[in-house]
Short mmCIF file of C-alpha atoms in Angstrom, two decimals:
data_model
loop_
_atom_site.label_atom_id
_atom_site.label_comp_id
_atom_site.label_asym_id
_atom_site.label_seq_id
_atom_site.Cartn_x
_atom_site.Cartn_y
_atom_site.Cartn_z
CA MET A 1 18.31 -3.29 -25.84
CA THR A 2 21.07 -5.23 -27.57
CA SER A 3 24.56 -4.95 -26.12
CA THR A 4 27.92 -6.40 -27.01
CA ALA A 5 28.77 -9.12 -24.50
CA LEU A 6 31.85 -8.56 -22.36
CA PRO A 7 34.17 -11.54 -21.79
CA VAL A 8 33.92 -13.37 -18.50
CA THR A 9 37.24 -12.05 -17.21
CA GLU A 10 36.16 -8.45 -17.77
CA VAL A 11 32.74 -8.99 -16.20
CA ALA A 12 34.48 -10.50 -13.16
CA ALA A 13 36.96 -7.63 -12.90
CA ARG A 14 34.28 -4.95 -13.19
CA GLY A 15 32.04 -6.82 -10.76
CA ARG A 16 34.84 -6.94 -8.17
CA ALA A 17 35.46 -3.24 -8.69
CA VAL A 18 31.76 -2.51 -8.05
CA LEU A 19 31.75 -4.61 -4.86
CA ASP A 20 35.00 -3.04 -3.67
CA GLU A 21 33.60 0.46 -4.19
CA VAL A 22 30.33 -0.33 -2.43
CA GLY A 23 32.36 -1.92 0.35
CA THR A 24 33.98 1.44 1.10
CA VAL A 25 30.70 2.61 2.67
CA VAL A 26 28.74 -0.60 3.31
CA VAL A 27 30.56 -2.70 5.89
CA GLY A 28 30.10 -6.38 6.68
CA MET A 29 27.74 -7.15 3.77
CA ARG A 30 30.13 -8.48 1.14
CA GLU A 31 28.39 -11.82 0.60
CA PRO A 32 24.78 -10.50 0.48
CA LEU A 33 25.94 -7.74 -1.86
CA ARG A 34 27.74 -10.29 -4.03
CA VAL A 35 24.55 -12.33 -4.41
CA ALA A 36 22.53 -9.14 -5.00
CA LEU A 37 24.94 -8.09 -7.75
CA ALA A 38 24.72 -11.59 -9.24
CA ALA A 39 20.92 -11.27 -9.31
CA ILE A 40 21.20 -7.92 -11.08
CA LEU A 41 23.66 -9.35 -13.60
CA ALA A 42 21.12 -12.14 -14.15
CA GLY A 43 18.47 -9.51 -14.90
CA GLY A 44 16.49 -9.97 -11.70
CA HIS A 45 15.09 -8.07 -8.73
CA VAL A 46 16.27 -8.23 -5.11
CA LEU A 47 14.35 -8.33 -1.82
CA PHE A 48 16.23 -7.52 1.39
CA GLU A 49 14.27 -8.80 4.38
CA ASP A 50 15.75 -7.87 7.72
CA VAL A 51 15.35 -5.56 10.70
CA PRO A 52 15.79 -1.79 10.24
CA GLY A 53 19.14 -0.09 10.68
CA LEU A 54 21.37 -2.65 8.94
CA GLY A 55 22.22 -0.53 5.89
CA LYS A 56 19.83 -1.99 3.33
CA THR A 57 18.87 1.40 1.87
CA LEU A 58 22.51 2.51 1.80
CA ALA A 59 23.45 -0.73 0.06
CA ALA A 60 20.80 -0.25 -2.63
CA ARG A 61 21.76 3.39 -3.24
CA SER A 62 25.47 2.54 -3.32
CA LEU A 63 24.92 -0.29 -5.80
CA ALA A 64 22.93 2.02 -8.06
CA THR A 65 25.64 4.68 -7.96
CA ALA A 66 28.50 2.26 -8.57
CA LEU A 67 26.59 0.67 -11.48
CA GLY A 68 25.81 4.05 -13.03
CA LEU A 69 22.05 3.57 -12.80
CA ASP A 70 19.52 6.32 -12.17
CA PHE A 71 18.23 5.81 -8.64
CA ARG A 72 14.81 6.57 -7.18
CA ARG A 73 13.52 5.71 -3.74
CA VAL A 74 9.88 5.24 -2.71
CA GLN A 75 8.89 4.98 0.93
CA CYS A 76 5.98 2.54 0.87
CA THR A 77 3.05 3.48 3.09
CA PRO A 78 -0.57 2.27 3.31
CA ASP A 79 -1.82 5.37 1.48
CA LEU A 80 0.64 5.08 -1.43
CA LEU A 81 -1.33 4.98 -4.68
CA PRO A 82 -0.40 3.13 -7.88
CA SER A 83 -0.09 6.49 -9.65
CA ASP A 84 2.49 7.54 -7.05
CA LEU A 85 4.69 4.83 -8.53
CA THR A 86 3.77 4.74 -12.20
CA GLY A 87 2.91 8.39 -12.84
CA SER A 88 -0.34 9.82 -14.12
CA SER A 89 -1.93 11.85 -16.90
CA VAL A 90 -2.16 15.53 -15.99
CA PHE A 91 -4.31 18.10 -17.79
CA ASP A 92 -2.31 20.87 -19.45
CA PRO A 93 -4.47 24.03 -19.76
CA ALA A 94 -2.13 25.55 -22.32
CA THR A 95 -2.76 22.77 -24.84
CA ALA A 96 -6.09 21.52 -23.48
CA THR A 97 -4.71 17.98 -23.52
CA PHE A 98 -3.60 15.40 -21.01
CA ALA A 99 0.15 14.78 -20.74
CA PHE A 100 1.71 11.77 -19.03
CA ARG A 101 4.08 12.56 -16.20
CA PRO A 102 6.29 9.55 -15.40
CA GLY A 103 6.53 8.38 -11.81
CA PRO A 104 9.59 7.14 -9.90
CA VAL A 105 9.35 3.67 -11.49
CA PHE A 106 10.90 5.19 -14.63
CA THR A 107 14.46 4.77 -13.47
CA GLY A 108 17.34 2.32 -13.58
CA LEU A 109 17.11 1.07 -10.01
CA LEU A 110 14.03 1.60 -7.87
CA LEU A 111 14.25 1.13 -4.12
CA ALA A 112 10.86 0.21 -2.67
CA ASP A 113 11.49 0.74 1.03
CA GLU A 114 9.29 -1.33 3.37
CA ILE A 115 7.34 -2.74 0.44
CA ASN A 116 5.08 -4.75 2.74
CA ARG A 117 3.59 -1.52 4.13
CA THR A 118 1.82 -0.57 0.92
CA ALA A 119 -1.59 -1.82 -0.21
CA PRO A 120 -2.08 -4.75 -2.62
CA LYS A 121 -3.34 -2.42 -5.36
CA THR A 122 -0.05 -0.54 -5.35
CA GLN A 123 1.92 -3.78 -5.10
CA SER A 124 0.13 -5.02 -8.23
CA ALA A 125 1.21 -1.91 -10.14
CA LEU A 126 4.79 -2.62 -9.16
CA LEU A 127 4.33 -6.26 -10.14
CA GLU A 128 3.61 -5.26 -13.75
CA ALA A 129 6.78 -3.18 -13.81
CA MET A 130 8.84 -6.04 -12.38
CA ALA A 131 7.38 -8.76 -14.60
CA GLU A 132 6.82 -6.96 -17.89
CA ARG A 133 9.23 -4.00 -17.69
CA GLN A 134 6.30 -1.72 -18.48
CA VAL A 135 3.44 0.14 -16.79
CA THR A 136 -0.09 0.76 -17.96
CA VAL A 137 -1.74 4.10 -17.20
CA ASP A 138 -5.17 5.07 -18.53
CA GLY A 139 -5.06 2.20 -20.99
CA GLN A 140 -1.71 3.31 -22.42
CA THR A 141 1.39 1.13 -22.03
CA TYR A 142 4.76 2.76 -21.35
CA PRO A 143 7.99 0.73 -21.54
CA LEU A 144 10.58 1.15 -18.80
CA ALA A 145 14.25 1.85 -19.23
CA GLU A 146 16.76 -0.96 -19.64
CA PRO A 147 18.40 -2.07 -17.46
CA PHE A 148 15.58 -1.79 -14.89
CA HIS A 149 15.79 -3.39 -11.46
CA VAL A 150 13.83 -3.24 -8.23
CA VAL A 151 15.50 -3.54 -4.85
CA ALA A 152 12.89 -3.78 -2.10
CA THR A 153 13.16 -3.98 1.67
CA SER A 154 10.80 -5.68 4.09
CA ASN A 155 10.68 -5.69 7.88
CA PRO A 156 10.11 -9.27 9.13
CA VAL A 157 9.63 -8.31 12.77
CA GLU A 158 6.76 -5.83 13.10
CA TYR A 159 3.59 -6.69 11.16
CA GLU A 160 1.07 -4.10 12.35
CA GLY A 161 -0.22 -2.09 9.40
CA THR A 162 1.49 -4.29 6.82
CA TYR A 163 0.26 -6.23 3.80
CA PRO A 164 2.11 -9.53 3.24
CA LEU A 165 3.45 -9.77 -0.27
CA PRO A 166 1.35 -12.12 -2.42
CA GLU A 167 3.08 -15.24 -3.65
CA ALA A 168 3.01 -13.96 -7.24
CA GLN A 169 5.03 -10.90 -6.31
CA LEU A 170 7.44 -12.78 -4.07
CA ASP A 171 8.04 -15.10 -7.01
CA ARG A 172 9.14 -12.12 -9.13
CA PHE A 173 12.04 -11.39 -6.81
CA MET A 174 14.96 -13.43 -8.06
CA VAL A 175 16.52 -13.54 -4.59
CA ARG A 176 15.51 -12.73 -1.04
CA LEU A 177 18.44 -11.87 1.19
CA ALA A 178 18.93 -11.41 4.92
CA VAL A 179 21.70 -9.03 5.90
CA GLY A 180 22.14 -10.06 9.53
CA TYR A 181 23.88 -8.18 12.31
CA PRO A 182 27.57 -7.38 11.65
CA GLU A 183 30.41 -8.88 13.62
CA ARG A 184 31.79 -6.76 16.44
CA GLU A 185 34.84 -5.63 14.44
CA ALA A 186 32.66 -4.70 11.46
CA GLU A 187 30.30 -2.69 13.66
CA VAL A 188 33.24 -0.84 15.21
CA ASP A 189 34.42 -0.13 11.65
CA VAL A 190 30.99 1.35 10.83
CA LEU A 191 31.30 3.74 13.77
CA ASN A 192 34.87 4.71 12.89
CA ARG A 193 33.96 5.46 9.29
CA ARG A 194 31.02 7.62 10.35
CA LEU A 195 33.20 9.63 12.71
CA ALA A 196 35.98 9.95 10.15
CA ARG A 197 33.81 11.45 7.40
CA ARG A 198 32.20 13.92 9.87
CA ARG A 199 28.82 13.84 8.14
CA GLU A 200 25.94 11.42 7.66
CA HIS A 201 26.09 11.04 3.89
CA ALA A 202 28.57 8.54 2.44
CA ASP A 203 29.77 8.95 -1.13
CA VAL A 204 30.32 6.16 -3.65
CA ARG A 205 31.92 6.78 -7.02
CA GLN A 206 30.54 5.43 -10.27
CA VAL A 207 32.46 2.38 -11.49
CA VAL A 208 30.52 1.46 -14.65
CA ASP A 209 27.63 2.99 -16.57
CA SER A 210 24.27 1.54 -17.59
CA ALA A 211 25.56 0.58 -21.04
CA THR A 212 28.48 -1.30 -19.50
CA LEU A 213 26.12 -3.02 -17.07
CA ALA A 214 24.02 -4.16 -20.03
CA ALA A 215 27.19 -5.52 -21.68
CA MET A 216 28.08 -7.32 -18.44
CA GLN A 217 24.61 -8.87 -18.37
CA ALA A 218 25.04 -9.93 -21.99
CA GLY A 219 28.37 -11.51 -21.05
CA VAL A 220 26.66 -13.54 -18.35
CA GLU A 221 23.95 -14.63 -20.79
CA ALA A 222 26.62 -15.91 -23.19
CA VAL A 223 27.87 -18.50 -20.66
CA GLU A 224 26.58 -22.03 -21.23
CA VAL A 225 25.52 -24.31 -18.38
CA ASP A 226 26.23 -28.03 -18.30
CA PRO A 227 23.08 -30.19 -18.68
CA ASP A 228 23.98 -32.05 -15.48
CA VAL A 229 23.88 -28.76 -13.55
CA LEU A 230 20.55 -27.88 -15.13
CA GLY A 231 19.19 -31.26 -14.03
CA TYR A 232 20.51 -30.64 -10.52
CA CYS A 233 18.62 -27.33 -10.34
CA VAL A 234 15.41 -29.03 -11.48
CA ASP A 235 15.91 -31.81 -8.92
CA LEU A 236 16.30 -29.27 -6.11
CA ALA A 237 13.12 -27.43 -7.10
CA ALA A 238 11.24 -30.72 -7.40
CA ALA A 239 12.47 -31.81 -3.97
CA THR A 240 10.89 -28.72 -2.38
CA ARG A 241 7.54 -29.74 -3.89
CA ALA A 242 7.83 -33.23 -2.40
CA HIS A 243 8.96 -32.11 1.07
CA ALA A 244 6.53 -33.13 3.80
CA ALA A 245 6.47 -29.65 5.37
CA VAL A 246 5.71 -27.82 2.11
CA GLU A 247 2.25 -27.17 0.75
CA VAL A 248 3.38 -25.42 -2.44
CA GLY A 249 6.96 -25.86 -3.62
CA ALA A 250 9.18 -23.87 -5.94
CA SER A 251 7.84 -23.39 -9.46
CA PRO A 252 9.88 -23.70 -12.67
CA ARG A 253 10.60 -19.98 -12.24
CA GLY A 254 12.39 -20.99 -9.04
CA SER A 255 14.65 -23.50 -10.78
CA GLN A 256 15.30 -20.90 -13.48
CA ALA A 257 16.28 -18.31 -10.88
CA LEU A 258 18.53 -20.90 -9.26
CA VAL A 259 20.54 -21.53 -12.41
CA LEU A 260 20.61 -17.88 -13.53
CA VAL A 261 21.95 -16.53 -10.23
CA ALA A 262 24.40 -19.44 -9.90
CA ARG A 263 25.69 -18.67 -13.39
CA ALA A 264 26.15 -14.98 -12.59
CA LEU A 265 27.91 -15.89 -9.34
CA ALA A 266 30.29 -18.15 -11.28
CA VAL A 267 31.05 -15.31 -13.70
CA LEU A 268 31.76 -12.96 -10.79
CA ASP A 269 34.28 -15.59 -9.66
CA GLY A 270 35.90 -15.40 -13.11
CA ARG A 271 34.60 -18.74 -14.39
CA ASP A 272 32.74 -19.50 -17.61
CA PHE A 273 31.14 -22.62 -16.14
CA VAL A 274 28.80 -23.37 -13.24
CA THR A 275 29.48 -25.88 -10.48
CA PRO A 276 27.07 -27.53 -8.04
CA GLU A 277 28.71 -25.42 -5.33
CA ASP A 278 27.55 -22.26 -7.12
CA VAL A 279 24.02 -23.64 -7.08
CA LYS A 280 24.20 -24.51 -3.38
CA ALA A 281 25.56 -21.05 -2.55
CA VAL A 282 22.38 -19.38 -3.83
CA GLY A 283 19.88 -22.13 -3.04
CA VAL A 284 18.35 -20.53 0.05
CA ALA A 285 18.30 -17.03 -1.47
CA THR A 286 16.51 -18.16 -4.63
CA LEU A 287 14.14 -20.86 -3.34
CA ALA A 288 13.11 -20.20 0.28
CA HIS A 289 10.76 -17.28 -0.45
CA ARG A 290 8.95 -19.34 -3.09
CA LEU A 291 7.76 -22.00 -0.64
CA SER A 292 4.39 -22.10 1.09
CA LEU A 293 4.58 -24.25 4.20
CA SER A 294 1.73 -26.41 5.46
CA PRO A 295 -0.29 -24.90 8.34
CA GLN A 296 1.19 -27.42 10.76
CA SER A 297 4.76 -26.59 9.75
CA TRP A 298 4.10 -22.87 9.90
CA ALA A 299 2.52 -23.17 13.35
CA SER A 300 5.50 -25.17 14.61
CA GLY A 301 7.85 -22.34 13.64
CA LEU A 302 9.61 -24.15 10.83
CA ALA A 303 11.35 -21.69 8.51
CA PRO A 304 11.41 -22.11 4.70
CA GLN A 305 15.16 -21.51 4.83
CA ARG A 306 15.55 -24.66 6.92
CA VAL A 307 13.51 -26.65 4.40
CA VAL A 308 15.77 -25.53 1.54
CA THR A 309 18.87 -26.31 3.61
CA GLU A 310 17.54 -29.83 4.18
CA VAL A 311 16.85 -30.22 0.47
CA LEU A 312 20.35 -29.04 -0.43
CA GLY A 313 21.77 -31.67 1.90
CA ALA A 314 19.52 -34.46 0.67
CA VAL A 315 19.62 -34.05 -3.13
CA ALA A 316 22.74 -35.50 -4.70
CA GLY A 317 24.67 -33.31 -7.12
CA PRO A 318 25.86 -34.33 -10.58
CA SER A 319 27.79 -37.59 -10.36
CA THR A 320 29.85 -37.18 -13.53
CA THR A 321 33.43 -35.94 -13.30
CA ARG A 322 34.97 -34.61 -16.46
CA GLN A 323 38.39 -33.48 -17.59
CA ALA A 324 39.07 -29.98 -16.33
CA ARG A 325 41.25 -27.03 -17.20
CA PRO A 326 41.84 -23.81 -15.23
CA VAL A 327 40.18 -20.60 -16.38
CA GLY A 328 39.23 -17.21 -14.99
CA VAL A 329 40.70 -14.57 -12.75
CA GLY A 330 40.49 -13.44 -9.17
CA ALA A 331 38.29 -15.66 -7.04
CA GLY A 332 38.11 -18.10 -9.91
CA ASP A 333 41.89 -18.58 -10.22
CA GLY A 334 42.77 -22.24 -10.08
CA ALA A 335 39.18 -23.29 -10.68
CA THR A 336 38.48 -26.05 -13.12
CA ARG A 337 36.17 -26.29 -16.05
CA SER A 338 34.12 -29.27 -17.15
CA GLU A 339 34.83 -30.30 -20.72
#
């Protein structure tokens, strides 16, 4: 789908409006939601990995509504079949033919709740949808809608009856985010809002539509990235491969995710250029889930997030300083641009 690219200032303004609207019902998650929106603007998929009850499902549904995307939710269980996601061919007695009935994957934003509870065969069906934007049923290929995004949740605490996501599927998630427990004031705010609306369901209004989202994504794609920043992203990915605690480091898809999400984050800040700080801000979210630690490191309890944090502190950023001029709006006001 070809869309007219929106200017950076308009993408930033609409992005802030989306986050503000989602923030009316999702409390204390501004930064994770900002990175999640950046991943969506970069054309990627999002994995929320945290304990139950923190609002991950509400966040996904609210994002879908504010972005004007069709929303479908699938509760992943061990007996979930690939056809439960993709759809299947059903015999029609009236015409004596088989007709394809699309499954929930044919939507704008699919929430795969507790994705690690479904079997590898079903995960592989979702992998095709995530990687190729298509599904194959009975030898027939069906393209998915555009934009199409997957937001998945995973419980990192209780592993009984779960199937760890294979590295290939983890690699297809542009970012993996942890929500974390809210601050005391934010949690009190959650309770007050629930009591004030006098019902469980929380409403979010639509801010943009799917066509506008596609134009916002095109606006992000139109932003160029300085070669020094590109080299910095490659150096960070390479450093994960050389780290003593890592058995398999981030692939080139990891460095690509790093620069794409950093670029979208810069645009959300109202800037048409990417800084090393943008890259650092999304380093853990884009790289940590792509690392396979050595058995000794895993047994010692070392977390991939810590490895990426060490890499971010050890790898020097671009050393060149160029003439700058202010651009952008909102969070990007007063920022400078490399010339």
